[in-house]
Tab-separated table of C-alpha atoms in Angstrom:
chain	number	residue	atom	x	y	z
A	1	MET	CA	31.676	14.230	-6.558
A	2	LYS	CA	32.409	10.707	-5.336
A	3	GLU	CA	29.792	11.083	-2.606
A	4	ILE	CA	27.233	12.257	-5.164
A	5	ALA	CA	28.006	9.328	-7.470
A	6	ALA	CA	27.826	6.872	-4.563
A	7	ASP	CA	24.453	8.257	-3.484
A	8	GLU	CA	23.061	7.961	-7.000
A	9	THR	CA	24.403	4.425	-7.367
A	10	PHE	CA	22.851	3.430	-4.044
A	11	PHE	CA	19.527	4.930	-5.105
A	12	ARG	CA	19.559	3.032	-8.407
A	13	TYR	CA	20.323	-0.251	-6.685
A	14	CYS	CA	17.455	0.355	-4.273
A	15	VAL	CA	15.061	0.954	-7.181
A	16	LEU	CA	16.259	-2.250	-8.881
A	17	THR	CA	15.768	-4.122	-5.606
A	18	LEU	CA	12.196	-2.837	-5.407
A	19	ILE	CA	11.420	-3.787	-9.003
A	20	PHE	CA	12.971	-7.260	-8.914
A	21	SER	CA	11.577	-8.193	-5.500
A	22	GLY	CA	8.051	-8.248	-6.918
A	23	PRO	CA	8.107	-11.555	-8.865
A	24	PRO	CA	9.567	-13.704	-6.053
A	25	THR	CA	7.104	-12.105	-3.633
A	26	ALA	CA	4.188	-13.038	-5.886
A	27	VAL	CA	5.461	-16.608	-6.251
A	28	ALA	CA	5.985	-16.998	-2.499
A	29	LEU	CA	2.534	-15.627	-1.668
A	30	LYS	CA	0.927	-18.048	-4.082
A	31	PHE	CA	1.883	-20.829	-1.671
A	32	LEU	CA	2.128	-19.122	1.737
A	33	GLN	CA	0.063	-16.204	2.990
A	34	ALA	CA	1.261	-13.836	5.704
A	35	PRO	CA	-0.459	-15.022	8.915
A	36	TYR	CA	-2.561	-12.035	9.932
A	37	GLY	CA	-6.214	-11.145	9.603
A	38	LYS	CA	-8.339	-13.981	8.274
A	39	HIS	CA	-5.178	-15.940	7.482
A	40	ASN	CA	-3.976	-15.759	11.080
A	41	ARG	CA	-2.322	-18.941	12.410
A	42	SER	CA	0.120	-19.925	15.100
A	43	GLY	CA	3.782	-20.793	14.708
A	44	TRP	CA	5.149	-17.397	13.681
A	45	GLY	CA	6.602	-16.355	17.006
A	46	PRO	CA	5.699	-13.473	19.346
A	47	THR	CA	2.860	-11.174	18.404
A	48	LEU	CA	1.852	-7.550	18.841
A	49	SER	CA	-1.579	-6.034	19.047
A	50	PRO	CA	-2.703	-5.259	15.472
A	51	PRO	CA	-3.045	-1.481	16.049
A	52	LEU	CA	0.498	-1.248	17.429
A	53	ALA	CA	1.868	-3.496	14.677
A	54	TRP	CA	0.307	-1.370	11.925
A	55	PHE	CA	1.586	1.837	13.526
A	56	LEU	CA	5.144	0.593	13.924
A	57	MET	CA	5.576	-1.125	10.565
A	58	GLU	CA	4.076	1.727	8.541
A	59	SER	CA	5.802	4.508	10.491
A	60	PRO	CA	8.990	4.757	8.323
A	61	THR	CA	6.845	6.196	5.553
A	62	LEU	CA	6.405	9.291	7.719
A	63	TRP	CA	9.494	9.755	9.865
A	64	LEU	CA	12.027	8.649	7.242
A	65	THR	CA	10.384	10.919	4.692
A	66	LEU	CA	10.592	13.867	7.075
A	67	LEU	CA	14.262	13.111	7.638
A	68	LEU	CA	15.193	12.713	3.966
A	69	PHE	CA	13.032	15.196	2.112
A	70	PRO	CA	14.697	18.427	3.344
A	71	PHE	CA	18.070	17.285	1.930
A	72	GLY	CA	16.800	16.961	-1.646
A	73	ARG	CA	17.672	19.624	-4.185
A	74	HIS	CA	13.953	20.020	-4.983
A	75	SER	CA	12.861	20.100	-1.339
A	76	HIS	CA	11.639	23.713	-1.598
A	77	ASN	CA	10.065	23.365	-5.038
A	78	PRO	CA	6.279	23.739	-4.649
A	79	LYS	CA	5.719	21.099	-7.350
A	80	SER	CA	7.850	18.625	-5.423
A	81	LEU	CA	5.912	19.256	-2.221
A	82	LEU	CA	2.597	19.023	-4.049
A	83	LEU	CA	3.607	15.805	-5.804
A	84	PHE	CA	4.518	14.090	-2.557
A	85	SER	CA	1.400	15.131	-0.673
A	86	PRO	CA	-0.810	12.205	-1.867
A	87	TYR	CA	1.830	9.719	-0.694
A	88	LEU	CA	1.942	11.344	2.738
A	89	LEU	CA	-1.862	11.512	2.877
A	90	HIS	CA	-2.133	7.765	2.277
A	91	TYR	CA	0.467	6.892	4.859
A	92	PHE	CA	-0.820	9.291	7.482
A	93	HIS	CA	-4.080	7.409	7.224
A	94	ARG	CA	-2.367	4.001	7.240
A	95	THR	CA	0.031	4.840	10.100
A	96	VAL	CA	-2.248	6.883	12.360
A	97	ILE	CA	-5.937	6.776	11.429
A	98	TYR	CA	-6.238	3.082	10.526
A	99	PRO	CA	-4.565	1.811	13.743
A	100	LEU	CA	-6.813	4.088	15.791
A	101	ARG	CA	-9.826	2.622	14.023
A	102	LEU	CA	-8.571	-0.883	14.847
A	103	LEU	CA	-7.991	0.169	18.448
A	104	ARG	CA	-11.620	1.203	18.769
A	105	SER	CA	-12.700	-2.170	17.422
A	106	SER	CA	-13.109	-4.773	20.153
A	107	SER	CA	-11.982	-7.458	17.677
A	108	SER	CA	-8.473	-6.023	17.304
A	109	ALA	CA	-7.243	-7.456	20.601
A	110	LYS	CA	-8.423	-11.017	19.957
A	111	THR	CA	-5.715	-12.016	17.482
A	112	GLY	CA	-2.100	-10.964	17.543
A	113	PHE	CA	-0.044	-9.702	14.643
A	114	PRO	CA	3.240	-11.671	14.262
A	115	MET	CA	6.292	-9.542	15.018
A	116	SER	CA	8.187	-11.346	12.242
A	117	ILE	CA	5.688	-10.150	9.627
A	118	ALA	CA	5.682	-6.641	11.081
A	119	ALA	CA	9.495	-6.601	10.902
A	120	MET	CA	9.438	-7.597	7.215
A	121	ALA	CA	6.864	-4.902	6.454
A	122	PHE	CA	8.925	-2.365	8.413
A	123	THR	CA	11.989	-3.243	6.296
A	124	PHE	CA	10.051	-2.889	3.055
A	125	ASN	CA	8.679	0.481	4.146
A	126	LEU	CA	12.186	1.677	4.974
A	127	LEU	CA	13.313	0.777	1.458
A	128	ASN	CA	10.276	2.161	-0.308
A	129	ALA	CA	10.063	5.376	1.730
A	130	TYR	CA	13.708	6.073	0.921
A	131	ILE	CA	13.116	5.484	-2.797
A	132	GLN	CA	9.947	7.544	-3.128
A	133	ALA	CA	11.105	10.449	-0.937
A	134	ARG	CA	14.556	10.591	-2.493
A	135	TYR	CA	13.171	10.453	-6.028
A	136	VAL	CA	10.573	13.174	-5.604
A	137	SER	CA	12.789	15.476	-3.533
A	138	HIS	CA	16.065	14.992	-5.393
A	139	TYR	CA	16.252	12.822	-8.517
A	140	LYS	CA	13.154	13.862	-10.452
A	141	ASN	CA	14.324	16.201	-13.225
A	142	ASP	CA	11.230	17.359	-15.109
A	143	TYR	CA	9.541	19.803	-12.711
A	144	GLU	CA	10.049	22.572	-15.232
A	145	ASP	CA	8.206	20.643	-17.932
A	146	GLY	CA	4.990	22.440	-17.087
A	147	VAL	CA	2.349	20.982	-19.421
A	148	TRP	CA	3.353	17.321	-19.090
A	149	PHE	CA	3.952	17.610	-15.356
A	150	TRP	CA	0.472	18.981	-14.731
A	151	LEU	CA	-1.192	16.551	-17.143
A	152	ARG	CA	0.381	13.545	-15.435
A	153	PHE	CA	-0.262	15.007	-11.992
A	154	VAL	CA	-3.954	15.674	-12.619
A	155	ILE	CA	-4.630	12.278	-14.224
A	156	GLY	CA	-2.606	10.451	-11.583
A	157	THR	CA	-4.285	12.331	-8.753
A	158	VAL	CA	-7.764	11.428	-10.010
A	159	VAL	CA	-6.747	7.761	-10.171
A	160	PHE	CA	-5.028	7.949	-6.767
A	161	VAL	CA	-7.924	9.628	-4.967
A	162	THR	CA	-10.394	7.161	-6.496
A	163	GLY	CA	-8.304	4.252	-5.281
A	164	MET	CA	-7.833	5.769	-1.830
A	165	TRP	CA	-11.570	6.290	-1.442
A	166	ILE	CA	-12.213	2.653	-2.405
A	167	ASN	CA	-9.494	1.464	-0.023
A	168	ILE	CA	-10.618	3.503	2.977
A	169	THR	CA	-14.351	2.863	2.629
A	170	SER	CA	-13.774	-0.870	2.124
A	171	ASP	CA	-11.470	-1.099	5.151
A	172	ARG	CA	-14.027	0.818	7.197
A	173	THR	CA	-16.704	-1.684	6.217
A	174	LEU	CA	-14.523	-4.654	7.188
A	175	VAL	CA	-13.580	-3.159	10.579
A	176	ARG	CA	-17.219	-2.327	11.282
A	177	LEU	CA	-18.383	-5.841	10.409
A	178	LYS	CA	-15.768	-7.456	12.661
A	179	LYS	CA	-16.756	-5.141	15.511
A	180	GLU	CA	-20.450	-5.888	15.056
A	181	ASN	CA	-19.749	-9.627	14.931
A	182	ARG	CA	-17.268	-9.629	17.848
A	183	GLY	CA	-14.267	-10.515	15.714
A	184	GLY	CA	-16.071	-13.093	13.598
A	185	TYR	CA	-16.423	-13.023	9.846
A	186	VAL	CA	-19.532	-12.519	7.742
A	187	ILE	CA	-20.019	-12.035	4.017
A	188	PRO	CA	-19.389	-8.343	3.241
A	189	ARG	CA	-22.176	-6.703	1.258
A	190	GLY	CA	-22.639	-3.466	-0.631
A	191	GLY	CA	-20.480	-1.258	-2.801
A	192	LEU	CA	-17.612	-2.941	-4.601
A	193	PHE	CA	-18.003	-5.961	-2.305
A	194	GLU	CA	-20.769	-6.984	-4.699
A	195	PHE	CA	-18.152	-7.356	-7.423
A	196	VAL	CA	-14.948	-8.455	-5.690
A	197	SER	CA	-13.964	-10.130	-2.433
A	198	CYS	CA	-11.216	-7.613	-1.644
A	199	PRO	CA	-12.059	-4.102	-2.849
A	200	ASN	CA	-9.704	-2.741	-0.171
A	201	TYR	CA	-6.783	-4.361	-2.032
A	202	PHE	CA	-8.172	-3.267	-5.393
A	203	GLY	CA	-8.325	0.309	-4.114
A	204	GLU	CA	-4.705	0.226	-2.983
A	205	VAL	CA	-3.560	-1.160	-6.337
A	206	VAL	CA	-5.427	1.689	-8.061
A	207	GLU	CA	-3.835	4.209	-5.703
A	208	TRP	CA	-0.292	3.236	-6.577
A	209	LEU	CA	-1.130	3.058	-10.255
A	210	GLY	CA	-2.085	6.725	-9.875
A	211	TRP	CA	1.190	7.354	-8.058
A	212	ALA	CA	3.146	5.744	-10.913
A	213	VAL	CA	1.388	8.081	-13.351
A	214	MET	CA	2.021	11.130	-11.152
A	215	THR	CA	5.723	10.453	-10.683
A	216	TRP	CA	6.223	8.955	-14.165
A	217	SER	CA	9.246	7.068	-12.889
A	218	TRP	CA	10.745	3.638	-12.299
A	219	ALA	CA	10.437	4.410	-8.590
A	220	GLY	CA	6.660	4.759	-8.926
A	221	ILE	CA	6.319	1.858	-11.357
A	222	GLY	CA	8.363	-0.366	-9.052
A	223	PHE	CA	6.071	0.439	-6.124
A	224	PHE	CA	2.972	-0.224	-8.215
A	225	LEU	CA	4.319	-3.580	-9.429
A	226	TYR	CA	5.325	-4.635	-5.930
A	227	THR	CA	1.864	-3.687	-4.638
A	228	CYS	CA	0.337	-5.948	-7.283
A	229	SER	CA	2.763	-8.739	-6.411
A	230	ASN	CA	1.879	-8.458	-2.734
A	231	LEU	CA	-1.853	-7.788	-2.724
A	232	ILE	CA	-3.234	-9.689	-5.702
A	233	PRO	CA	-2.084	-13.119	-4.420
A	234	ARG	CA	-3.439	-12.238	-0.974
A	235	ALA	CA	-6.744	-11.173	-2.495
A	236	ARG	CA	-6.905	-14.472	-4.370
A	237	ALA	CA	-6.225	-16.401	-1.146
A	238	SER	CA	-8.908	-14.393	0.679
A	239	HIS	CA	-11.361	-15.087	-2.135
A	240	VAL	CA	-10.742	-18.820	-1.766
A	241	TRP	CA	-11.018	-18.497	2.032
A	242	TYR	CA	-14.441	-16.855	1.750
A	243	GLY	CA	-15.618	-19.585	-0.618
A	244	ASP	CA	-14.395	-22.354	1.677
A	245	LYS	CA	-15.935	-20.774	4.781
A	246	PHE	CA	-19.338	-19.790	3.418
A	247	LYS	CA	-19.725	-22.467	0.694
A	248	ASP	CA	-22.856	-21.951	-1.411
A	249	GLU	CA	-23.791	-18.786	0.483
A	250	TYR	CA	-20.889	-16.904	-1.049
A	251	PRO	CA	-21.806	-15.118	-4.319
A	252	LYS	CA	-20.385	-17.042	-7.277
A	253	THR	CA	-20.220	-13.947	-9.470
A	254	ARG	CA	-17.665	-12.151	-7.311
A	255	LYS	CA	-14.093	-11.949	-8.528
A	256	ALA	CA	-11.090	-11.818	-6.203
A	257	VAL	CA	-9.760	-8.284	-6.664
A	258	ILE	CA	-10.396	-6.794	-10.123
A	259	PRO	CA	-14.106	-6.341	-10.979
A	260	PHE	CA	-15.308	-8.563	-13.848
A	261	VAL	CA	-11.753	-9.745	-14.558
A	262	PHE	CA	-9.960	-11.598	-11.748
C-alpha cells in the first residue's frame, strides 16, 4: 500500500510540475528564444545534426511509453489502447518521420542543433511521456463511462487530427522551401501561411487541445498549456523575425500563430 501511495504522490507532483512550469517558460521565451532553426546563434555549446537531435530528444515519448504502459492496470483495456494511439501517432512522426525528412533536406546539415537545448527537450519529454502514459494506462478511472468517453474521444480526435494535418503539412512546406533555397529563407505562401506566420505551431497547439479533450484530465490540460507556453512565444518571435528580414515584402495581414487573432 505504501508503494501504491508513493507512486500516486509522485505522479501528482509530476502533473503539478508540468502545469506550473508553463508560466515561467512563457516568460523566459518572451526574452530569449531557443537557438535553433531561424533563431540559430552561436554560444550555446556543442551541436548535433538537426535530424539526430530531433530523434534523440523526442525518443522518450516512444521508448518510455513502451516501458511504462504494460504496467498500468488499464494496459489491456481496448479503450486505453485506443485513447493513447493518437499520442503515439504524433510522436512516431516527430521521432522518426520528421528527422528522416530533415535528413533528406540538404539544408539540415548546414546549422547545428545545440546539445544543451536537445537535453532540455529530452528532459521535458521524459516528464511528459511518464505523465501521459501513466495517466492513460493506470490513473484514468472513467473508461466504463461509455457515452461521455466516446463523446469526448470523438470530438477530441477530430480536433487532434485537424491539428496534426495542419502541423505536418506546414512542416513539410517549410522543409521543402529550405531545400529548394539551399538552407535560405523565403516567405512561405499558400494554405494557412496566408493567415499566420507559424501554422506548424498553430497545428500543434490544436493537436494537444484535442488531446486534453480526449483525456479530459489535468495531465492533458497541463500538456496543452505547456505547449501554448512554449510555442506561442516562439511563433511571436518568428513573426517578428520574418517582418525584420523581409520588411515591406512580408504580408501585413498575417498574424503570428492564431488566424485573425494573434
